[in-house]
XYZ file of C-alpha atoms in Angstrom:
310
model
C -11.403 -24.703 1.968
C -11.646 -23.078 -1.477
C -9.920 -24.576 -4.468
C -7.767 -21.500 -5.083
C -4.996 -19.955 -2.989
C -3.364 -16.560 -2.918
C -1.150 -14.134 -1.033
C -2.964 -10.940 -0.083
C -0.591 -8.035 -0.626
C -2.794 -5.397 0.991
C -4.312 -5.889 4.436
C -4.457 -3.343 7.277
C -4.310 -4.378 10.968
C -7.562 -2.567 11.732
C -9.089 -5.476 13.662
C -8.098 -8.325 15.974
C -5.303 -10.205 14.185
C -6.502 -13.775 14.715
C -9.909 -12.826 13.388
C -8.265 -11.224 10.354
C -6.162 -14.316 9.743
C -9.122 -16.673 10.025
C -11.267 -14.678 7.599
C -8.432 -14.370 5.078
C -7.577 -18.052 5.444
C -11.213 -18.997 4.815
C -11.098 -17.031 1.557
C -7.996 -18.927 0.387
C -5.134 -16.718 1.599
C -1.973 -18.502 2.718
C -0.125 -15.313 3.764
C -0.685 -11.591 3.939
C 1.171 -8.358 4.400
C 0.070 -6.000 7.167
C 0.315 -2.252 6.570
C 0.136 0.118 9.531
C -0.276 3.844 8.773
C 1.987 6.270 10.638
C -0.120 9.374 11.148
C -0.484 11.963 13.889
C -3.453 10.971 16.096
C -3.777 14.562 17.400
C -4.051 15.799 13.770
C -2.018 18.933 14.588
C 0.926 17.917 12.416
C -1.481 16.459 9.860
C -3.102 19.876 9.485
C 0.253 21.534 8.767
C 1.082 18.889 6.185
C -2.268 19.338 4.490
C -1.796 23.090 4.125
C 1.714 22.522 2.770
C 0.554 19.953 0.210
C -2.260 22.225 -0.993
C 0.203 25.096 -1.394
C 2.667 22.913 -3.351
C -0.067 21.773 -5.735
C -1.574 25.247 -6.063
C -5.072 24.097 -5.197
C -7.858 24.694 -2.704
C -8.487 22.059 -0.031
C -11.541 21.912 2.215
C -9.429 21.413 5.324
C -12.313 20.912 7.764
C -13.920 18.113 5.764
C -10.590 16.343 5.164
C -9.580 16.514 8.826
C -13.028 15.299 9.878
C -12.760 12.353 7.484
C -9.282 11.437 8.751
C -10.370 11.719 12.384
C -13.432 9.528 11.802
C -11.117 6.956 10.236
C -8.371 6.813 12.852
C -10.710 6.980 15.857
C -11.756 3.398 15.058
C -8.224 1.992 14.779
C -6.470 -0.187 17.373
C -3.177 1.216 18.664
C -1.072 -1.143 16.556
C -2.580 0.338 13.398
C -0.360 3.411 13.787
C 2.524 1.999 15.839
C 5.084 -0.234 14.096
C 6.528 -1.664 17.294
C 3.132 -2.487 18.809
C 2.101 -4.200 15.579
C 5.293 -6.276 15.493
C 4.774 -7.418 19.083
C 1.081 -8.102 18.503
C 1.859 -10.375 15.529
C 4.159 -12.529 17.646
C 2.051 -12.341 20.820
C -1.025 -13.599 18.948
C 0.958 -16.395 17.285
C 0.185 -15.308 13.725
C 3.746 -14.705 12.491
C 3.476 -17.738 10.195
C 0.724 -15.929 8.261
C 1.208 -12.163 8.557
C 4.213 -10.220 7.294
C 4.281 -6.913 9.201
C 5.505 -3.784 7.417
C 6.731 -0.544 8.889
C 5.103 2.791 8.176
C 7.013 6.068 8.285
C 5.478 9.516 7.887
C 7.738 11.899 5.926
C 5.580 14.857 7.010
C 7.197 14.636 10.447
C 10.617 15.594 9.073
C 14.100 14.236 8.439
C 15.024 13.677 12.090
C 11.844 11.678 12.649
C 12.460 9.524 9.560
C 15.976 8.701 10.807
C 14.534 7.628 14.153
C 11.882 5.411 12.523
C 14.476 3.826 10.230
C 16.463 2.799 13.320
C 13.278 1.352 14.809
C 12.588 -0.553 11.593
C 16.116 -1.996 11.616
C 15.713 -3.041 15.255
C 12.495 -4.908 14.439
C 13.920 -6.479 11.292
C 11.152 -5.115 9.061
C 11.862 -5.152 5.318
C 9.049 -3.002 3.932
C 7.658 0.517 4.446
C 4.124 1.737 3.797
C 3.643 5.421 2.911
C 0.604 7.404 1.788
C 0.894 10.934 0.383
C -2.895 11.195 0.478
C -3.184 10.275 4.189
C 0.150 11.569 5.470
C -0.079 14.758 3.378
C 3.378 14.984 1.831
C 4.529 15.742 -1.697
C 6.903 12.989 -2.952
C 8.742 15.433 -5.212
C 9.520 18.076 -2.585
C 9.828 16.189 0.722
C 13.492 15.859 1.867
C 12.370 13.315 4.470
C 10.710 11.118 1.840
C 13.799 11.317 -0.366
C 15.891 10.234 2.607
C 13.597 7.233 3.043
C 13.853 6.396 -0.663
C 17.652 6.580 -0.543
C 17.738 4.270 2.468
C 15.337 1.814 0.802
C 17.438 1.713 -2.369
C 20.693 1.080 -0.513
C 19.246 -1.547 1.822
C 16.792 -3.427 -0.423
C 13.738 -2.270 1.525
C 10.420 -2.492 -0.322
C 8.344 0.705 -0.541
C 4.555 0.370 -0.747
C 2.898 3.643 -1.721
C -0.815 4.198 -1.275
C -2.117 6.633 -3.890
C -5.844 6.081 -3.588
C -7.834 9.146 -4.609
C -11.213 9.560 -2.858
C -14.111 11.154 -4.693
C -13.769 14.504 -2.897
C -10.063 14.922 -3.720
C -9.273 17.172 -6.672
C -8.300 15.206 -9.810
C -5.230 17.421 -10.168
C -3.684 15.475 -7.301
C -3.893 12.330 -9.433
C -2.140 13.942 -12.375
C 0.463 15.738 -10.196
C 1.371 12.955 -7.792
C 1.119 10.375 -10.584
C 3.168 10.520 -12.615
C 4.827 13.952 -12.399
C 5.845 14.164 -8.732
C 6.524 10.471 -8.318
C 8.626 10.385 -11.487
C 10.868 13.136 -10.134
C 11.732 10.915 -7.170
C 12.059 7.675 -9.163
C 14.465 9.404 -11.541
C 16.807 9.828 -8.583
C 16.120 6.776 -6.385
C 15.276 3.274 -7.562
C 14.055 1.000 -4.763
C 11.368 -1.507 -5.610
C 7.972 0.120 -5.169
C 4.426 -1.267 -5.077
C 1.671 1.235 -5.908
C -1.925 0.747 -4.799
C -5.069 2.823 -5.140
C -7.419 1.650 -2.386
C -10.178 4.220 -1.936
C -10.314 5.357 -5.554
C -13.986 5.414 -6.645
C -15.081 3.392 -9.744
C -15.578 6.487 -11.896
C -11.861 7.268 -11.505
C -10.465 3.763 -12.082
C -9.598 4.421 -15.730
C -7.820 7.714 -15.041
C -5.984 6.296 -12.031
C -4.731 3.190 -13.861
C -3.581 5.197 -16.885
C -1.481 7.426 -14.626
C 0.014 4.376 -12.884
C 0.788 2.869 -16.273
C 2.791 5.958 -17.255
C 5.025 5.379 -14.246
C 5.318 1.600 -14.666
C 6.267 1.837 -18.332
C 9.153 4.086 -17.383
C 10.426 2.205 -14.311
C 10.645 -1.571 -14.200
C 11.163 -1.493 -10.427
C 7.474 -0.597 -9.911
C 4.588 -3.000 -9.262
C 0.814 -2.586 -9.063
C -1.251 -3.932 -6.165
C -4.854 -4.526 -7.230
C -6.676 -3.593 -4.010
C -10.055 -2.113 -4.908
C -9.702 -2.522 -8.680
C -9.651 -6.300 -9.239
C -13.035 -6.645 -10.930
C -12.441 -3.574 -13.094
C -8.953 -4.647 -14.137
C -9.716 -8.294 -14.884
C -13.375 -8.251 -15.994
C -14.102 -4.846 -17.537
C -13.772 -4.798 -21.324
C -12.424 -1.244 -21.285
C -9.503 -2.318 -19.080
C -8.162 -4.997 -21.447
C -5.675 -2.686 -23.219
C -4.431 -1.488 -19.837
C -4.085 -5.042 -18.534
C -2.200 -6.086 -21.670
C 0.135 -3.104 -21.360
C 0.879 -3.825 -17.698
C 1.616 -7.510 -18.163
C 1.103 -10.145 -15.443
C 4.642 -10.161 -14.030
C 4.294 -6.832 -12.185
C 0.797 -7.202 -10.733
C 0.148 -8.305 -7.145
C -3.247 -9.355 -5.836
C -4.453 -7.208 -2.934
C -7.837 -6.924 -1.247
C -7.697 -3.912 1.085
C -9.400 -6.007 3.768
C -10.855 -5.205 6.326
C -11.699 -1.719 5.001
C -13.378 -3.474 2.156
C -15.889 -6.044 3.302
C -15.286 -9.795 3.364
C -17.711 -10.332 0.513
C -15.662 -7.823 -1.511
C -12.539 -9.879 -0.821
C -14.279 -13.057 -2.001
C -15.600 -11.192 -5.038
C -12.113 -9.921 -5.892
C -10.703 -13.455 -5.855
C -13.525 -14.668 -8.090
C -12.945 -11.789 -10.529
C -9.332 -12.850 -11.011
C -9.966 -16.594 -11.017
C -12.892 -16.273 -13.425
C -11.273 -13.774 -15.783
C -11.111 -14.670 -19.480
C -8.481 -11.973 -19.990
C -5.768 -13.772 -17.998
C -4.391 -17.282 -18.534
C -3.854 -19.845 -15.796
C -0.091 -19.318 -15.466
C -0.560 -15.542 -15.387
C -3.225 -15.854 -12.695
C -0.813 -17.840 -10.540
C 1.810 -15.106 -10.977
C -0.664 -12.391 -9.984
C -2.151 -14.293 -7.045
C 1.043 -15.717 -5.552
C 4.304 -16.069 -7.508
C 5.084 -12.361 -7.951
C 4.635 -11.747 -4.220
C 6.934 -14.658 -3.368
C 9.635 -13.294 -5.648
C 9.473 -9.872 -4.006
C 9.538 -11.433 -0.545
C 12.613 -13.506 -1.361
C 14.483 -10.625 -2.980
C 13.911 -8.306 -0.021
C 14.742 -10.877 2.634
C 11.313 -11.121 4.254
C 10.904 -13.857 6.856
C 8.194 -16.012 5.338
C 6.869 -19.446 6.059
C 9.152 -21.915 4.265
C 6.108 -23.824 3.041
C 5.117 -20.859 0.858
C 8.116 -21.296 -1.428
C 6.993 -24.840 -2.217
């Protein structure tokens, strides 16, 4: 076993769960969140949401290429990647509930009635976190009544929101500067649940822009956290990121890998980039790799292995 340990705050159930657990455990993980993604597998509703988002942002979208990319992605997923209930049952059936913390995912593009239904499902399963992605579910945080309903519920019931805002290379940069911070700020001005923001899928040439936009939001709202999936080596080892890292502070950063979409060697490399960083002290590293996640888990009433708190 490695000499360092961590909680991985960003893993997707895109493979067999015992295999995922074993690989993560071998890298030093003692627990991990699991984020499903609630999207329409037929892509018919996805297409409508994409047109609506493009209209709201006043920009052109190459619909065919985006839909093709989404289809290529979801065609490889197991059923429990897009189904909260199937994921919950799979975690317990495979006997990995002492390691994985399953989240819910709710797609605001499907409307208010749908969100109400999925909230009831989430309550039935006892899930305490929700994963959303404006860039994969094609909704505008500032104008979606269904998303605002979800935010209101999360605020009143201490449910943690994890928002994926990764910006692929072929997505217009205006989405970065509209969704973060402008559109997200409009929602956070009204609703204040705890929110973790991550940018998995953002290419290296956009890291600086993406982080600066996240920083604008985090400076304004102390209920926001940053998950480091995809940006660990940039954030902790790149000289140009030092001012950003200093401005963020260690108490609102959560280590995340994005595994298994990122390869296992990337996960190992991410851990080494944090552990070997000269920009972060030992106590701060422990906060980033484990303590901050534990505090969020405890506050939101997640069912976690009692050994983790010791």
